[in-house]
Amino acid sequence: MEPVLYIPLICIFLFILFFILYRRKNYYPYTARHLLTKREYRFYLLLKEVADEYHYIICPKVGVKDLLAVTDKKQYMKYFHKIAQKHVDFVICDKDLYVLFAIELDDSTHETRDARKRDHLKDKAFAAAGIPLKRITDIDKKQIRKLFR
């Protein structure tokens, strides 16, 4: 093979190599998704009607780490990691964004052993912090009104 033919082959090889490396560096396998599930959104619409009567603000899908602070500084990381990846479905705040209570919309996914353990941890953590964590299973306006009492 003529040495002159190697030049285009090398150029093609380098182009392909550059393209592969560049693509890997700029590859982000993400797509947008809805913030709430259909069930959560149906609940949100009813919750909003009631919350608006009180001029309260609804914050959906709030991280527990954004609501609770770890007080044990010696074991901070241990207790922080227990709540770091958890969230509550909704948080109800007053007009100054003071947290009044949190809501968990429980369904059949909360019946597994692991889910019950997670729920128990949340219940204890919120109780320790003095923030009511209210659980609801039915998407019913009467039940939602009871949350605000």
mmCIF file of C-alpha atoms in Angstrom:
data_model
loop_
_atom_site.group_PDB
_atom_site.id
_atom_site.type_symbol
_atom_site.label_atom_id
_atom_site.label_comp_id
_atom_site.label_asym_id
_atom_site.label_seq_id
_atom_site.Cartn_x
_atom_site.Cartn_y
_atom_site.Cartn_z
ATOM 1 C CA MET A 1 0.000 0.000 0.000
ATOM 2 C CA GLU A 2 1.254 3.429 -0.901
ATOM 3 C CA PRO A 3 2.273 5.699 2.025
ATOM 4 C CA VAL A 4 0.133 8.465 0.536
ATOM 5 C CA LEU A 5 -2.982 6.335 1.125
ATOM 6 C CA TYR A 6 -2.228 6.164 4.836
ATOM 7 C CA ILE A 7 -2.805 9.897 5.280
ATOM 8 C CA PRO A 8 -6.563 9.825 4.467
ATOM 9 C CA LEU A 9 -6.991 6.645 6.525
ATOM 10 C CA ILE A 10 -5.242 8.237 9.498
ATOM 11 C CA CYS A 11 -7.383 11.371 9.109
ATOM 12 C CA ILE A 12 -10.577 9.295 9.013
ATOM 13 C CA PHE A 13 -9.441 7.293 12.041
ATOM 14 C CA LEU A 14 -8.612 10.476 13.991
ATOM 15 C CA PHE A 15 -11.948 12.020 13.028
ATOM 16 C CA ILE A 16 -13.851 8.944 14.241
ATOM 17 C CA LEU A 17 -11.784 8.791 17.440
ATOM 18 C CA PHE A 18 -12.360 12.500 18.105
ATOM 19 C CA PHE A 19 -16.098 12.098 17.452
ATOM 20 C CA ILE A 20 -16.375 9.157 19.867
ATOM 21 C CA LEU A 21 -14.398 10.886 22.626
ATOM 22 C CA TYR A 22 -16.211 14.190 22.139
ATOM 23 C CA ARG A 23 -19.604 12.470 22.207
ATOM 24 C CA ARG A 24 -18.770 10.635 25.428
ATOM 25 C CA LYS A 25 -17.696 13.859 27.071
ATOM 26 C CA ASN A 26 -20.916 15.604 26.036
ATOM 27 C CA TYR A 27 -23.278 12.685 26.554
ATOM 28 C CA TYR A 28 -25.990 13.358 29.111
ATOM 29 C CA PRO A 29 -28.684 10.649 29.075
ATOM 30 C CA TYR A 30 -31.492 12.716 30.583
ATOM 31 C CA THR A 31 -34.983 13.697 29.617
ATOM 32 C CA ALA A 32 -37.566 15.874 31.349
ATOM 33 C CA ARG A 33 -40.293 14.217 33.364
ATOM 34 C CA HIS A 34 -43.362 15.350 35.250
ATOM 35 C CA LEU A 35 -42.793 16.500 38.810
ATOM 36 C CA LEU A 36 -45.859 14.663 40.102
ATOM 37 C CA THR A 37 -47.429 11.338 39.263
ATOM 38 C CA LYS A 38 -51.023 11.389 38.015
ATOM 39 C CA ARG A 39 -52.262 10.386 41.465
ATOM 40 C CA GLU A 40 -50.149 13.043 43.185
ATOM 41 C CA TYR A 41 -51.383 15.667 40.717
ATOM 42 C CA ARG A 42 -55.043 14.765 41.347
ATOM 43 C CA PHE A 43 -54.353 15.076 45.064
ATOM 44 C CA TYR A 44 -52.509 18.372 44.520
ATOM 45 C CA LEU A 45 -55.494 19.929 42.732
ATOM 46 C CA LEU A 46 -57.818 19.148 45.655
ATOM 47 C CA LEU A 47 -55.163 20.119 48.187
ATOM 48 C CA LYS A 48 -54.706 23.468 46.429
ATOM 49 C CA GLU A 49 -58.409 24.281 46.713
ATOM 50 C CA VAL A 50 -58.287 23.829 50.481
ATOM 51 C CA ALA A 51 -54.857 25.438 50.961
ATOM 52 C CA ASP A 52 -55.969 28.515 49.022
ATOM 53 C CA GLU A 53 -58.794 29.058 51.533
ATOM 54 C CA TYR A 54 -56.125 29.486 54.230
ATOM 55 C CA HIS A 55 -53.693 31.343 51.933
ATOM 56 C CA TYR A 56 -51.171 28.569 52.463
ATOM 57 C CA ILE A 57 -48.458 27.580 50.023
ATOM 58 C CA ILE A 58 -47.972 24.022 48.781
ATOM 59 C CA CYS A 59 -44.442 22.811 48.070
ATOM 60 C CA PRO A 60 -44.362 19.426 46.317
ATOM 61 C CA LYS A 61 -41.594 16.807 46.589
ATOM 62 C CA VAL A 62 -39.437 18.474 49.217
ATOM 63 C CA GLY A 63 -36.264 16.762 50.386
ATOM 64 C CA VAL A 64 -36.285 15.803 54.061
ATOM 65 C CA LYS A 65 -32.747 17.194 54.360
ATOM 66 C CA ASP A 66 -34.183 20.595 53.398
ATOM 67 C CA LEU A 67 -36.690 20.463 56.250
ATOM 68 C CA LEU A 68 -34.744 18.867 59.113
ATOM 69 C CA ALA A 69 -31.366 19.752 60.596
ATOM 70 C CA VAL A 70 -29.140 17.212 62.318
ATOM 71 C CA THR A 71 -28.428 18.350 65.881
ATOM 72 C CA ASP A 72 -25.847 15.699 66.798
ATOM 73 C CA LYS A 73 -22.698 17.262 65.367
ATOM 74 C CA LYS A 74 -20.472 14.369 66.446
ATOM 75 C CA GLN A 75 -22.520 11.920 64.389
ATOM 76 C CA TYR A 76 -23.698 14.411 61.793
ATOM 77 C CA MET A 77 -22.945 12.311 58.700
ATOM 78 C CA LYS A 78 -24.566 9.189 60.143
ATOM 79 C CA TYR A 79 -27.868 10.960 60.743
ATOM 80 C CA PHE A 80 -27.662 13.163 57.656
ATOM 81 C CA HIS A 81 -27.342 10.117 55.387
ATOM 82 C CA LYS A 82 -30.489 8.630 56.928
ATOM 83 C CA ILE A 83 -32.540 11.528 55.534
ATOM 84 C CA ALA A 84 -30.427 12.767 52.611
ATOM 85 C CA GLN A 85 -32.168 10.783 49.857
ATOM 86 C CA LYS A 86 -35.701 10.963 51.225
ATOM 87 C CA HIS A 87 -38.506 13.369 50.399
ATOM 88 C CA VAL A 88 -42.075 14.065 51.437
ATOM 89 C CA ASP A 89 -44.842 14.421 48.895
ATOM 90 C CA PHE A 90 -46.062 17.860 49.982
ATOM 91 C CA VAL A 91 -45.172 20.543 52.512
ATOM 92 C CA ILE A 92 -47.717 23.134 53.603
ATOM 93 C CA CYS A 93 -46.283 26.539 54.503
ATOM 94 C CA ASP A 94 -47.717 29.841 55.614
ATOM 95 C CA LYS A 95 -47.194 32.998 53.537
ATOM 96 C CA ASP A 96 -43.738 33.478 55.099
ATOM 97 C CA LEU A 97 -42.759 29.916 54.085
ATOM 98 C CA TYR A 98 -42.805 28.713 57.680
ATOM 99 C CA VAL A 99 -43.418 24.971 57.542
ATOM 100 C CA LEU A 100 -46.764 24.073 59.106
ATOM 101 C CA PHE A 101 -46.854 20.361 58.283
ATOM 102 C CA ALA A 102 -45.799 17.785 55.723
ATOM 103 C CA ILE A 103 -47.991 15.304 53.870
ATOM 104 C CA GLU A 104 -47.256 11.795 52.668
ATOM 105 C CA LEU A 105 -49.713 10.417 50.138
ATOM 106 C CA ASP A 106 -49.578 6.721 50.971
ATOM 107 C CA ASP A 107 -50.552 4.039 48.494
ATOM 108 C CA SER A 108 -49.852 0.337 48.003
ATOM 109 C CA THR A 109 -46.121 1.030 47.551
ATOM 110 C CA HIS A 110 -45.981 1.913 51.255
ATOM 111 C CA GLU A 111 -46.983 -1.623 52.271
ATOM 112 C CA THR A 112 -43.631 -3.300 51.660
ATOM 113 C CA ARG A 113 -41.278 -3.989 54.554
ATOM 114 C CA ASP A 114 -38.657 -1.525 53.264
ATOM 115 C CA ALA A 115 -41.267 1.174 52.727
ATOM 116 C CA ARG A 116 -42.597 0.709 56.262
ATOM 117 C CA LYS A 117 -39.043 1.100 57.595
ATOM 118 C CA ARG A 118 -38.584 4.317 55.586
ATOM 119 C CA ASP A 119 -41.968 5.603 56.744
ATOM 120 C CA HIS A 120 -41.114 4.797 60.371
ATOM 121 C CA LEU A 121 -37.828 6.711 60.065
ATOM 122 C CA LYS A 122 -39.624 9.719 58.579
ATOM 123 C CA ASP A 123 -42.311 9.613 61.278
ATOM 124 C CA LYS A 124 -39.704 9.564 64.066
ATOM 125 C CA ALA A 125 -37.484 12.218 62.464
ATOM 126 C CA PHE A 126 -40.358 14.636 61.860
ATOM 127 C CA ALA A 127 -41.715 14.074 65.378
ATOM 128 C CA ALA A 128 -38.256 14.799 66.826
ATOM 129 C CA ALA A 129 -38.085 18.024 64.802
ATOM 130 C CA GLY A 130 -41.576 19.092 65.877
ATOM 131 C CA ILE A 131 -43.012 19.125 62.353
ATOM 132 C CA PRO A 132 -46.282 17.227 61.969
ATOM 133 C CA LEU A 133 -46.098 14.582 59.236
ATOM 134 C CA LYS A 134 -49.606 13.692 58.156
ATOM 135 C CA ARG A 135 -50.383 10.596 56.125
ATOM 136 C CA ILE A 136 -53.347 10.224 53.832
ATOM 137 C CA THR A 137 -54.430 7.336 51.635
ATOM 138 C CA ASP A 138 -57.661 8.586 50.073
ATOM 139 C CA ILE A 139 -57.844 11.403 47.572
ATOM 140 C CA ASP A 140 -60.972 12.843 49.098
ATOM 141 C CA LYS A 141 -61.722 16.496 49.842
ATOM 142 C CA LYS A 142 -63.163 15.687 53.284
ATOM 143 C CA GLN A 143 -59.986 13.850 54.241
ATOM 144 C CA ILE A 144 -57.879 16.705 52.886
ATOM 145 C CA ARG A 145 -59.838 19.231 54.962
ATOM 146 C CA LYS A 146 -59.062 17.173 58.082
ATOM 147 C CA LEU A 147 -55.343 17.672 57.407
ATOM 148 C CA PHE A 148 -55.740 21.399 58.036
ATOM 149 C CA ARG A 149 -57.290 20.997 61.510
#
